[in-house]
PDB file of C-alpha atoms in Angstrom:
ATOM      1  CA  MET A   1     -18.660 -17.078  19.212  1.00 57.00           C
ATOM      2  CA  SER A   2     -18.165 -15.100  22.424  1.00 65.00           C
ATOM      3  CA  SER A   3     -19.859 -11.741  22.956  1.00 71.00           C
ATOM      4  CA  ARG A   4     -16.465 -10.275  23.849  1.00 75.00           C
ATOM      5  CA  PHE A   5     -15.098 -11.186  20.439  1.00 74.00           C
ATOM      6  CA  PHE A   6     -18.151  -9.656  18.754  1.00 75.00           C
ATOM      7  CA  TYR A   7     -17.933  -6.350  20.646  1.00 80.00           C
ATOM      8  CA  GLN A   8     -14.141  -6.116  20.231  1.00 80.00           C
ATOM      9  CA  ARG A   9     -14.359  -6.505  16.474  1.00 78.00           C
ATOM     10  CA  PHE A  10     -17.314  -4.100  16.284  1.00 82.00           C
ATOM     11  CA  ILE A  11     -15.432  -1.390  18.210  1.00 86.00           C
ATOM     12  CA  GLN A  12     -12.374  -1.889  16.003  1.00 85.00           C
ATOM     13  CA  THR A  13     -14.544  -1.448  12.933  1.00 84.00           C
ATOM     14  CA  VAL A  14     -16.071   1.775  14.267  1.00 87.00           C
ATOM     15  CA  LEU A  15     -12.633   3.196  15.174  1.00 89.00           C
ATOM     16  CA  THR A  16     -11.323   2.336  11.723  1.00 88.00           C
ATOM     17  CA  LEU A  17     -14.297   4.106  10.167  1.00 86.00           C
ATOM     18  CA  VAL A  18     -13.571   7.213  12.287  1.00 87.00           C
ATOM     19  CA  LEU A  19      -9.920   7.145  11.189  1.00 89.00           C
ATOM     20  CA  LEU A  20     -11.043   6.786   7.577  1.00 87.00           C
ATOM     21  CA  SER A  21     -13.314   9.820   7.959  1.00 86.00           C
ATOM     22  CA  MET A  22     -10.303  11.870   9.155  1.00 87.00           C
ATOM     23  CA  VAL A  23      -8.175  10.774   6.213  1.00 86.00           C
ATOM     24  CA  VAL A  24     -10.928  11.433   3.675  1.00 83.00           C
ATOM     25  CA  PHE A  25     -11.754  14.792   5.213  1.00 83.00           C
ATOM     26  CA  GLY A  26      -8.101  15.887   5.067  1.00 82.00           C
ATOM     27  CA  LEU A  27      -7.368  14.554   1.580  1.00 79.00           C
ATOM     28  CA  ALA A  28     -10.531  16.093   0.097  1.00 75.00           C
ATOM     29  CA  ARG A  29      -9.287  19.525   1.071  1.00 75.00           C
ATOM     30  CA  LEU A  30      -5.959  19.034  -0.680  1.00 73.00           C
ATOM     31  CA  SER A  31      -7.706  19.344  -4.055  1.00 67.00           C
ATOM     32  CA  GLY A  32      -8.158  23.107  -3.660  1.00 70.00           C
ATOM     33  CA  ASP A  33     -10.820  25.680  -2.974  1.00 72.00           C
ATOM     34  CA  PRO A  34     -14.229  24.585  -4.412  1.00 69.00           C
ATOM     35  CA  VAL A  35     -15.501  28.149  -4.273  1.00 72.00           C
ATOM     36  CA  LEU A  36     -13.129  29.048  -7.130  1.00 73.00           C
ATOM     37  CA  ILE A  37     -14.983  26.523  -9.331  1.00 67.00           C
ATOM     38  CA  MET A  38     -18.494  27.434  -8.246  1.00 67.00           C
ATOM     39  CA  ALA A  39     -18.109  31.205  -8.407  1.00 70.00           C
ATOM     40  CA  PRO A  40     -18.521  33.058 -11.709  1.00 70.00           C
ATOM     41  CA  PRO A  41     -15.321  34.504 -13.243  1.00 70.00           C
ATOM     42  CA  GLU A  42     -16.378  38.062 -12.393  1.00 75.00           C
ATOM     43  CA  ALA A  43     -16.917  37.310  -8.655  1.00 75.00           C
ATOM     44  CA  THR A  44     -15.239  39.722  -6.276  1.00 79.00           C
ATOM     45  CA  GLU A  45     -13.151  38.687  -3.295  1.00 80.00           C
ATOM     46  CA  ALA A  46     -15.998  39.717  -0.989  1.00 82.00           C
ATOM     47  CA  GLN A  47     -18.372  37.446  -2.835  1.00 79.00           C
ATOM     48  CA  LEU A  48     -15.881  34.564  -2.612  1.00 79.00           C
ATOM     49  CA  GLU A  49     -15.559  35.084   1.135  1.00 82.00           C
ATOM     50  CA  GLN A  50     -19.327  35.133   1.495  1.00 81.00           C
ATOM     51  CA  MET A  51     -19.612  31.803  -0.386  1.00 77.00           C
ATOM     52  CA  ARG A  52     -16.920  30.275   1.860  1.00 78.00           C
ATOM     53  CA  ALA A  53     -18.897  31.424   4.887  1.00 81.00           C
ATOM     54  CA  ASP A  54     -22.117  29.974   3.486  1.00 78.00           C
ATOM     55  CA  TYR A  55     -20.510  26.544   3.120  1.00 74.00           C
ATOM     56  CA  GLY A  56     -18.591  26.777   6.385  1.00 77.00           C
ATOM     57  CA  LEU A  57     -15.226  26.669   4.552  1.00 77.00           C
ATOM     58  CA  ASP A  58     -13.958  29.781   6.377  1.00 80.00           C
ATOM     59  CA  ARG A  59     -13.803  28.002   9.734  1.00 83.00           C
ATOM     60  CA  PRO A  60     -10.737  26.149  11.153  1.00 83.00           C
ATOM     61  CA  LEU A  61     -10.334  22.576   9.953  1.00 83.00           C
ATOM     62  CA  PRO A  62     -11.016  20.968  13.389  1.00 86.00           C
ATOM     63  CA  VAL A  63     -14.294  22.912  13.550  1.00 87.00           C
ATOM     64  CA  GLN A  64     -15.186  21.821  10.024  1.00 84.00           C
ATOM     65  CA  TYR A  65     -14.359  18.212  10.875  1.00 86.00           C
ATOM     66  CA  TRP A  66     -16.432  18.219  14.050  1.00 87.00           C
ATOM     67  CA  ARG A  67     -19.351  19.730  12.172  1.00 85.00           C
ATOM     68  CA  PHE A  68     -18.895  17.062   9.495  1.00 84.00           C
ATOM     69  CA  VAL A  69     -18.871  14.047  11.852  1.00 85.00           C
ATOM     70  CA  SER A  70     -21.735  15.461  13.923  1.00 86.00           C
ATOM     71  CA  ARG A  71     -23.900  15.637  10.834  1.00 85.00           C
ATOM     72  CA  VAL A  72     -22.750  12.237   9.543  1.00 85.00           C
ATOM     73  CA  ALA A  73     -23.770  10.679  12.852  1.00 84.00           C
ATOM     74  CA  GLN A  74     -27.266  11.927  12.058  1.00 84.00           C
ATOM     75  CA  GLY A  75     -27.135  10.647   8.464  1.00 82.00           C
ATOM     76  CA  ASP A  76     -26.452  14.067   6.962  1.00 84.00           C
ATOM     77  CA  PHE A  77     -23.402  14.137   4.648  1.00 84.00           C
ATOM     78  CA  GLY A  78     -24.106  17.672   3.507  1.00 82.00           C
ATOM     79  CA  MET A  79     -25.266  19.106   0.198  1.00 83.00           C
ATOM     80  CA  SER A  80     -23.384  18.315  -2.984  1.00 84.00           C
ATOM     81  CA  ILE A  81     -21.661  21.485  -4.115  1.00 78.00           C
ATOM     82  CA  LYS A  82     -21.933  20.561  -7.819  1.00 79.00           C
ATOM     83  CA  TRP A  83     -25.460  19.112  -7.953  1.00 81.00           C
ATOM     84  CA  ASN A  84     -26.986  21.008  -5.020  1.00 82.00           C
ATOM     85  CA  VAL A  85     -28.771  17.940  -3.632  1.00 87.00           C
ATOM     86  CA  PRO A  86     -27.979  15.863  -0.503  1.00 89.00           C
ATOM     87  CA  ALA A  87     -24.722  13.947  -1.146  1.00 88.00           C
ATOM     88  CA  VAL A  88     -26.098  10.831   0.497  1.00 89.00           C
ATOM     89  CA  ASP A  89     -28.984  10.784  -1.978  1.00 90.00           C
ATOM     90  CA  ILE A  90     -26.535  10.668  -4.892  1.00 91.00           C
ATOM     91  CA  VAL A  91     -24.555   7.847  -3.241  1.00 90.00           C
ATOM     92  CA  ILE A  92     -27.739   5.852  -2.565  1.00 91.00           C
ATOM     93  CA  GLU A  93     -28.862   6.410  -6.154  1.00 90.00           C
ATOM     94  CA  ARG A  94     -25.510   5.206  -7.572  1.00 89.00           C
ATOM     95  CA  PHE A  95     -24.907   2.361  -5.072  1.00 88.00           C
ATOM     96  CA  PRO A  96     -27.043  -0.300  -6.884  1.00 89.00           C
ATOM     97  CA  ALA A  97     -24.942   0.110 -10.052  1.00 91.00           C
ATOM     98  CA  THR A  98     -21.692  -0.393  -8.120  1.00 89.00           C
ATOM     99  CA  LEU A  99     -23.142  -3.313  -6.164  1.00 88.00           C
ATOM    100  CA  LEU A 100     -24.315  -4.953  -9.392  1.00 91.00           C
ATOM    101  CA  LEU A 101     -20.916  -4.539 -11.000  1.00 91.00           C
ATOM    102  CA  ALA A 102     -19.030  -5.757  -7.905  1.00 89.00           C
ATOM    103  CA  THR A 103     -21.297  -8.783  -7.473  1.00 90.00           C
ATOM    104  CA  THR A 104     -21.106  -9.945 -11.076  1.00 92.00           C
ATOM    105  CA  SER A 105     -17.335  -9.328 -11.132  1.00 91.00           C
ATOM    106  CA  MET A 106     -16.800 -11.408  -7.989  1.00 90.00           C
ATOM    107  CA  ILE A 107     -19.048 -14.193  -9.312  1.00 92.00           C
ATOM    108  CA  PHE A 108     -17.111 -14.233 -12.588  1.00 91.00           C
ATOM    109  CA  GLY A 109     -13.818 -14.215 -10.687  1.00 90.00           C
ATOM    110  CA  LEU A 110     -14.797 -17.105  -8.405  1.00 91.00           C
ATOM    111  CA  LEU A 111     -16.238 -19.171 -11.259  1.00 92.00           C
ATOM    112  CA  LEU A 112     -12.925 -18.779 -13.063  1.00 90.00           C
ATOM    113  CA  ALA A 113     -10.539 -18.978 -10.128  1.00 89.00           C
ATOM    114  CA  LEU A 114     -11.847 -21.876  -8.030  1.00 90.00           C
ATOM    115  CA  PRO A 115     -12.048 -24.569 -10.752  1.00 91.00           C
ATOM    116  CA  VAL A 116      -8.698 -23.556 -12.280  1.00 90.00           C
ATOM    117  CA  GLY A 117      -7.003 -23.364  -8.851  1.00 89.00           C
ATOM    118  CA  ILE A 118      -8.360 -26.742  -7.749  1.00 90.00           C
ATOM    119  CA  ILE A 119      -7.503 -28.460 -11.037  1.00 91.00           C
ATOM    120  CA  SER A 120      -4.018 -26.965 -10.989  1.00 90.00           C
ATOM    121  CA  ALA A 121      -3.419 -28.396  -7.513  1.00 88.00           C
ATOM    122  CA  VAL A 122      -4.840 -31.818  -8.396  1.00 88.00           C
ATOM    123  CA  LYS A 123      -2.849 -31.916 -11.675  1.00 88.00           C
ATOM    124  CA  ARG A 124       0.320 -30.524 -10.096  1.00 87.00           C
ATOM    125  CA  ASP A 125       3.361 -30.068 -12.386  1.00 84.00           C
ATOM    126  CA  THR A 126       1.414 -30.993 -15.507  1.00 88.00           C
ATOM    127  CA  TRP A 127       0.662 -28.805 -18.526  1.00 89.00           C
ATOM    128  CA  VAL A 128      -2.721 -28.016 -16.970  1.00 87.00           C
ATOM    129  CA  ASP A 129      -0.994 -26.692 -13.839  1.00 87.00           C
ATOM    130  CA  ASN A 130       1.476 -24.671 -15.906  1.00 88.00           C
ATOM    131  CA  PHE A 131      -1.363 -23.182 -17.966  1.00 87.00           C
ATOM    132  CA  GLY A 132      -3.226 -22.210 -14.809  1.00 84.00           C
ATOM    133  CA  LYS A 133      -0.150 -20.525 -13.363  1.00 84.00           C
ATOM    134  CA  ILE A 134       0.421 -18.599 -16.596  1.00 86.00           C
ATOM    135  CA  VAL A 135      -3.203 -17.404 -16.559  1.00 83.00           C
ATOM    136  CA  ALA A 136      -2.875 -16.278 -12.923  1.00 82.00           C
ATOM    137  CA  LEU A 137       0.395 -14.429 -13.490  1.00 82.00           C
ATOM    138  CA  THR A 138      -0.934 -12.763 -16.613  1.00 83.00           C
ATOM    139  CA  GLY A 139      -4.072 -11.646 -14.805  1.00 79.00           C
ATOM    140  CA  GLN A 140      -2.084 -10.106 -11.972  1.00 77.00           C
ATOM    141  CA  SER A 141       0.370  -8.386 -14.281  1.00 80.00           C
ATOM    142  CA  MET A 142      -2.194  -6.437 -16.325  1.00 82.00           C
ATOM    143  CA  PRO A 143      -3.406  -3.073 -14.936  1.00 84.00           C
ATOM    144  CA  THR A 144      -7.178  -2.901 -14.709  1.00 83.00           C
ATOM    145  CA  PHE A 145      -7.545   0.139 -16.933  1.00 85.00           C
ATOM    146  CA  TRP A 146      -5.293  -1.388 -19.607  1.00 88.00           C
ATOM    147  CA  PHE A 147      -7.225  -4.658 -19.601  1.00 89.00           C
ATOM    148  CA  GLY A 148     -10.500  -2.753 -19.831  1.00 89.00           C
ATOM    149  CA  ILE A 149      -9.321  -0.692 -22.801  1.00 90.00           C
ATOM    150  CA  LEU A 150      -8.035  -3.869 -24.466  1.00 91.00           C
ATOM    151  CA  LEU A 151     -11.452  -5.528 -24.103  1.00 92.00           C
ATOM    152  CA  ILE A 152     -13.132  -2.413 -25.543  1.00 92.00           C
ATOM    153  CA  LEU A 153     -10.826  -2.465 -28.562  1.00 92.00           C
ATOM    154  CA  VAL A 154     -11.315  -6.187 -29.239  1.00 92.00           C
ATOM    155  CA  PHE A 155     -14.996  -6.810 -28.451  1.00 91.00           C
ATOM    156  CA  ALA A 156     -16.545  -3.360 -28.998  1.00 89.00           C
ATOM    157  CA  VAL A 157     -14.471  -1.494 -31.579  1.00 90.00           C
ATOM    158  CA  TYR A 158     -13.257  -4.327 -33.876  1.00 91.00           C
ATOM    159  CA  ALA A 159     -15.705  -7.209 -33.289  1.00 89.00           C
ATOM    160  CA  ARG A 160     -18.678  -4.894 -32.582  1.00 88.00           C
ATOM    161  CA  MET A 161     -20.173  -7.548 -30.286  1.00 89.00           C
ATOM    162  CA  LEU A 162     -20.631  -5.430 -27.170  1.00 89.00           C
ATOM    163  CA  PRO A 163     -21.125  -1.740 -26.323  1.00 90.00           C
ATOM    164  CA  THR A 164     -18.065   0.322 -25.428  1.00 85.00           C
ATOM    165  CA  SER A 165     -19.734   1.907 -22.395  1.00 84.00           C
ATOM    166  CA  GLY A 166     -23.037   2.702 -20.744  1.00 82.00           C
ATOM    167  CA  TYR A 167     -25.532   1.057 -18.451  1.00 83.00           C
ATOM    168  CA  GLY A 168     -28.927  -0.589 -18.638  1.00 82.00           C
ATOM    169  CA  THR A 169     -28.614  -4.009 -20.285  1.00 87.00           C
ATOM    170  CA  ILE A 170     -26.715  -7.199 -19.621  1.00 89.00           C
ATOM    171  CA  TYR A 171     -24.506  -6.436 -22.628  1.00 91.00           C
ATOM    172  CA  HIS A 172     -23.260  -3.281 -20.907  1.00 90.00           C
ATOM    173  CA  LEU A 173     -22.321  -5.372 -17.864  1.00 90.00           C
ATOM    174  CA  ILE A 174     -20.178  -8.008 -19.577  1.00 92.00           C
ATOM    175  CA  LEU A 175     -16.948  -6.119 -20.312  1.00 92.00           C
ATOM    176  CA  PRO A 176     -16.731  -4.244 -16.973  1.00 92.00           C
ATOM    177  CA  SER A 177     -17.378  -7.495 -15.076  1.00 92.00           C
ATOM    178  CA  ILE A 178     -14.680  -9.354 -16.998  1.00 91.00           C
ATOM    179  CA  THR A 179     -12.275  -6.469 -16.398  1.00 90.00           C
ATOM    180  CA  LEU A 180     -12.779  -6.444 -12.631  1.00 88.00           C
ATOM    181  CA  GLY A 181     -13.420 -10.165 -12.228  1.00 88.00           C
ATOM    182  CA  GLY A 182     -10.375 -11.158 -14.260  1.00 86.00           C
ATOM    183  CA  PHE A 183      -8.061  -9.233 -11.975  1.00 80.00           C
ATOM    184  CA  VAL A 184      -9.416 -10.648  -8.723  1.00 85.00           C
ATOM    185  CA  ALA A 185      -9.562 -14.157 -10.225  1.00 88.00           C
ATOM    186  CA  ALA A 186      -5.812 -14.217 -10.650  1.00 85.00           C
ATOM    187  CA  SER A 187      -5.122 -13.738  -6.923  1.00 84.00           C
ATOM    188  CA  ILE A 188      -7.867 -16.137  -5.804  1.00 89.00           C
ATOM    189  CA  MET A 189      -6.609 -18.733  -8.288  1.00 90.00           C
ATOM    190  CA  ARG A 190      -3.067 -18.701  -6.895  1.00 87.00           C
ATOM    191  CA  VAL A 191      -4.204 -18.924  -3.271  1.00 89.00           C
ATOM    192  CA  THR A 192      -6.692 -21.696  -4.110  1.00 90.00           C
ATOM    193  CA  ARG A 193      -3.957 -23.746  -5.731  1.00 89.00           C
ATOM    194  CA  SER A 194      -1.611 -23.224  -2.785  1.00 89.00           C
ATOM    195  CA  ALA A 195      -4.273 -24.020  -0.182  1.00 88.00           C
ATOM    196  CA  MET A 196      -5.378 -27.126  -2.011  1.00 88.00           C
ATOM    197  CA  LEU A 197      -1.779 -28.356  -2.361  1.00 88.00           C
ATOM    198  CA  ASP A 198      -1.275 -28.044   1.404  1.00 87.00           C
ATOM    199  CA  ALA A 199      -4.560 -29.782   2.117  1.00 86.00           C
ATOM    200  CA  LEU A 200      -3.989 -32.622  -0.378  1.00 85.00           C
ATOM    201  CA  GLU A 201      -0.620 -33.442   1.240  1.00 85.00           C
ATOM    202  CA  SER A 202      -2.094 -33.687   4.744  1.00 84.00           C
ATOM    203  CA  ASP A 203      -2.369 -36.900   6.746  1.00 85.00           C
ATOM    204  CA  TYR A 204      -6.161 -36.822   6.891  1.00 83.00           C
ATOM    205  CA  ILE A 205      -6.291 -36.840   3.089  1.00 82.00           C
ATOM    206  CA  ARG A 206      -4.093 -39.935   2.978  1.00 83.00           C
ATOM    207  CA  THR A 207      -6.289 -41.504   5.619  1.00 85.00           C
ATOM    208  CA  ALA A 208      -9.425 -40.730   3.643  1.00 83.00           C
ATOM    209  CA  ARG A 209      -7.940 -42.211   0.480  1.00 82.00           C
ATOM    210  CA  SER A 210      -6.790 -45.324   2.354  1.00 84.00           C
ATOM    211  CA  LYS A 211     -10.394 -45.829   3.493  1.00 83.00           C
ATOM    212  CA  GLY A 212     -11.548 -45.855  -0.093  1.00 81.00           C
ATOM    213  CA  VAL A 213     -13.337 -42.513  -0.078  1.00 81.00           C
ATOM    214  CA  ALA A 214     -14.199 -41.381  -3.594  1.00 83.00           C
ATOM    215  CA  GLU A 215     -11.564 -39.045  -5.054  1.00 83.00           C
ATOM    216  CA  TRP A 216     -14.070 -36.272  -5.834  1.00 83.00           C
ATOM    217  CA  ARG A 217     -15.222 -36.396  -2.199  1.00 85.00           C
ATOM    218  CA  VAL A 218     -11.619 -36.279  -0.971  1.00 84.00           C
ATOM    219  CA  ILE A 219     -10.957 -33.193  -3.080  1.00 84.00           C
ATOM    220  CA  MET A 220     -14.214 -31.244  -2.756  1.00 83.00           C
ATOM    221  CA  VAL A 221     -15.293 -32.158   0.776  1.00 80.00           C
ATOM    222  CA  HIS A 222     -12.152 -32.971   2.823  1.00 81.00           C
ATOM    223  CA  ALA A 223      -9.451 -30.914   1.095  1.00 84.00           C
ATOM    224  CA  PHE A 224     -11.463 -27.906  -0.099  1.00 85.00           C
ATOM    225  CA  LYS A 225     -13.247 -27.468   3.218  1.00 80.00           C
ATOM    226  CA  ASN A 226      -9.960 -27.374   5.148  1.00 78.00           C
ATOM    227  CA  GLY A 227      -8.398 -25.052   2.591  1.00 79.00           C
ATOM    228  CA  ALA A 228     -11.344 -22.692   2.650  1.00 80.00           C
ATOM    229  CA  ILE A 229      -9.960 -20.233   5.226  1.00 77.00           C
ATOM    230  CA  PRO A 230      -7.080 -18.826   3.117  1.00 82.00           C
ATOM    231  CA  ILE A 231      -9.390 -18.825   0.101  1.00 84.00           C
ATOM    232  CA  LEU A 232     -11.969 -16.923   2.108  1.00 80.00           C
ATOM    233  CA  THR A 233      -9.298 -14.485   3.278  1.00 78.00           C
ATOM    234  CA  ILE A 234      -8.118 -13.633  -0.226  1.00 81.00           C
ATOM    235  CA  THR A 235     -11.722 -13.423  -1.442  1.00 83.00           C
ATOM    236  CA  ALA A 236     -12.511 -10.839   1.236  1.00 77.00           C
ATOM    237  CA  LEU A 237      -9.402  -8.880   0.378  1.00 75.00           C
ATOM    238  CA  GLN A 238     -10.306  -9.001  -3.284  1.00 80.00           C
ATOM    239  CA  ALA A 239     -13.753  -7.629  -2.441  1.00 77.00           C
ATOM    240  CA  ALA A 240     -11.907  -4.517  -1.290  1.00 70.00           C
ATOM    241  CA  THR A 241      -9.868  -4.609  -4.467  1.00 73.00           C
ATOM    242  CA  ILE A 242     -13.069  -4.672  -6.473  1.00 80.00           C
ATOM    243  CA  LEU A 243     -14.299  -1.530  -4.710  1.00 75.00           C
ATOM    244  CA  ARG A 244     -10.995   0.174  -5.428  1.00 72.00           C
ATOM    245  CA  GLY A 245     -10.860  -1.126  -8.973  1.00 75.00           C
ATOM    246  CA  ALA A 246     -14.460  -0.062  -9.544  1.00 80.00           C
ATOM    247  CA  VAL A 247     -13.270   3.551  -9.482  1.00 82.00           C
ATOM    248  CA  VAL A 248     -11.055   2.931 -12.505  1.00 85.00           C
ATOM    249  CA  THR A 249     -13.378   0.487 -14.276  1.00 87.00           C
ATOM    250  CA  GLU A 250     -16.467   2.665 -13.860  1.00 88.00           C
ATOM    251  CA  THR A 251     -14.507   5.594 -15.278  1.00 87.00           C
ATOM    252  CA  VAL A 252     -13.242   3.576 -18.272  1.00 89.00           C
ATOM    253  CA  PHE A 253     -16.707   2.162 -19.086  1.00 90.00           C
ATOM    254  CA  VAL A 254     -18.674   5.273 -17.983  1.00 88.00           C
ATOM    255  CA  TRP A 255     -20.484   3.039 -15.499  1.00 88.00           C
ATOM    256  CA  PRO A 256     -22.763   5.226 -13.308  1.00 89.00           C
ATOM    257  CA  GLY A 257     -21.644   3.872  -9.938  1.00 88.00           C
ATOM    258  CA  ILE A 258     -20.118   5.336  -6.800  1.00 87.00           C
ATOM    259  CA  GLY A 259     -16.595   5.109  -8.219  1.00 85.00           C
ATOM    260  CA  LYS A 260     -17.493   7.209 -11.248  1.00 85.00           C
ATOM    261  CA  ILE A 261     -19.316   9.792  -9.175  1.00 87.00           C
ATOM    262  CA  ALA A 262     -16.375   9.957  -6.725  1.00 85.00           C
ATOM    263  CA  VAL A 263     -13.986  10.792  -9.592  1.00 85.00           C
ATOM    264  CA  ASP A 264     -16.365  13.437 -10.921  1.00 85.00           C
ATOM    265  CA  ALA A 265     -16.669  14.865  -7.394  1.00 84.00           C
ATOM    266  CA  VAL A 266     -12.881  15.121  -7.010  1.00 82.00           C
ATOM    267  CA  TYR A 267     -12.606  17.051 -10.287  1.00 80.00           C
ATOM    268  CA  ALA A 268     -15.414  19.372  -9.096  1.00 79.00           C
ATOM    269  CA  ARG A 269     -13.861  19.725  -5.598  1.00 77.00           C
ATOM    270  CA  ASP A 270     -17.210  18.599  -4.260  1.00 81.00           C
ATOM    271  CA  PHE A 271     -16.135  17.858  -0.672  1.00 80.00           C
ATOM    272  CA  PRO A 272     -19.428  16.510   0.663  1.00 83.00           C
ATOM    273  CA  LEU A 273     -19.868  14.109  -2.237  1.00 87.00           C
ATOM    274  CA  VAL A 274     -16.233  12.892  -2.101  1.00 85.00           C
ATOM    275  CA  GLN A 275     -16.587  12.221   1.618  1.00 85.00           C
ATOM    276  CA  ALA A 276     -19.957  10.492   1.266  1.00 88.00           C
ATOM    277  CA  SER A 277     -18.853   8.241  -1.616  1.00 87.00           C
ATOM    278  CA  VAL A 278     -15.503   7.237  -0.094  1.00 86.00           C
ATOM    279  CA  LEU A 279     -17.016   6.601   3.345  1.00 87.00           C
ATOM    280  CA  ALA A 280     -19.734   4.491   1.730  1.00 86.00           C
ATOM    281  CA  MET A 281     -17.176   2.311  -0.049  1.00 84.00           C
ATOM    282  CA  GLY A 282     -15.006   2.158   3.071  1.00 84.00           C
ATOM    283  CA  GLY A 283     -17.969   1.191   5.192  1.00 85.00           C
ATOM    284  CA  VAL A 284     -18.880  -1.639   2.855  1.00 84.00           C
ATOM    285  CA  PHE A 285     -15.270  -2.864   2.941  1.00 81.00           C
ATOM    286  CA  LEU A 286     -15.161  -2.844   6.745  1.00 84.00           C
ATOM    287  CA  VAL A 287     -18.483  -4.660   7.026  1.00 84.00           C
ATOM    288  CA  ILE A 288     -17.227  -7.361   4.636  1.00 80.00           C
ATOM    289  CA  ASN A 289     -14.086  -7.835   6.732  1.00 79.00           C
ATOM    290  CA  LEU A 290     -16.147  -7.973   9.909  1.00 81.00           C
ATOM    291  CA  LEU A 291     -18.360 -10.687   8.460  1.00 81.00           C
ATOM    292  CA  VAL A 292     -15.318 -12.623   7.261  1.00 76.00           C
ATOM    293  CA  ASP A 293     -13.856 -12.604  10.765  1.00 77.00           C
ATOM    294  CA  PHE A 294     -17.082 -14.060  12.109  1.00 77.00           C
ATOM    295  CA  ILE A 295     -17.050 -16.732   9.394  1.00 74.00           C
ATOM    296  CA  TYR A 296     -13.459 -17.595  10.363  1.00 70.00           C
ATOM    297  CA  VAL A 297     -14.580 -18.466  13.854  1.00 71.00           C
ATOM    298  CA  TYR A 298     -17.493 -20.484  12.461  1.00 71.00           C
ATOM    299  CA  LEU A 299     -15.227 -22.501  10.153  1.00 67.00           C
ATOM    300  CA  ASP A 300     -12.444 -22.992  12.695  1.00 65.00           C
ATOM    301  CA  PRO A 301     -13.400 -22.384  16.364  1.00 65.00           C
ATOM    302  CA  ARG A 302      -9.701 -22.637  17.330  1.00 64.00           C
ATOM    303  CA  ILE A 303      -9.135 -19.218  15.791  1.00 61.00           C
ATOM    304  CA  SER A 304      -9.248 -16.488  18.369  1.00 56.00           C
ATOM    305  CA  TYR A 305      -8.236 -12.872  18.149  1.00 51.00           C
ATOM    306  CA  LEU A 306      -8.742 -12.242  21.845  1.00 50.00           C
ATOM    307  CA  LYS A 307      -5.797 -11.371  24.010  1.00 48.00           C
ATOM    308  CA  LYS A 308      -5.287 -13.753  26.874  1.00 47.00           C
TER     309      LYS A 308
END
């Protein structure tokens, strides 16, 4: 991997993060004036203006943005308006819960998607393949929140096997992980099947079979390795989907992660906390994509994003 490629992708990631900060900064201010929520009902206009001045909300937006990015560069995301503690402390406190949910969801999704996708490709046009395609289409058709509520009704309300919401035990983790993992599994499953079909029809697969290579080795070593790049691509994209879906899933299951706190912050017009939580999720997404690009080059050195 050339140093030029590394620096180019790193600079692109930083510029994307700066652009994201502008978007988040602008959108957060569309929710209204947070002073109207914080101030008591009997507050006078002079008191409201004083509160705006205290939080720097009376200054022009470019000045507010410059002040925001200057502080962020030093690790200061400001004080949460609702909780009156550093916003970054809240994000750090909630991040392990989101990471735990995202990790278990992705593991569940991969454990479901890869075997079904590979078997569907190997058993092409059989009932197994048709069943796999139906599972994938069903998974992609169901909205995350609807699937989550359905699981709550079946396994928590009627069967009373699992808790409806909360955090702390493995039982609280099962339904949110299935909700998020089931959605990402559908996309990964379809791409895995397609990638394996292309690989299994390649000349090198026919050559391997003609040499008497064991069928399991042909499938898992030769075909799967060469089909790994599109699978890796969709897996990385689904990692972003998990972060986005975590906002909905954490809200449905009252999971105390970054997504849940971001929703609460939007309702409270808590600008610093909205910005800190969204930038944290965006930063994780960009880092994942950066790592995937490096893995691309490792798996296939012919890939190059550099302009000649």
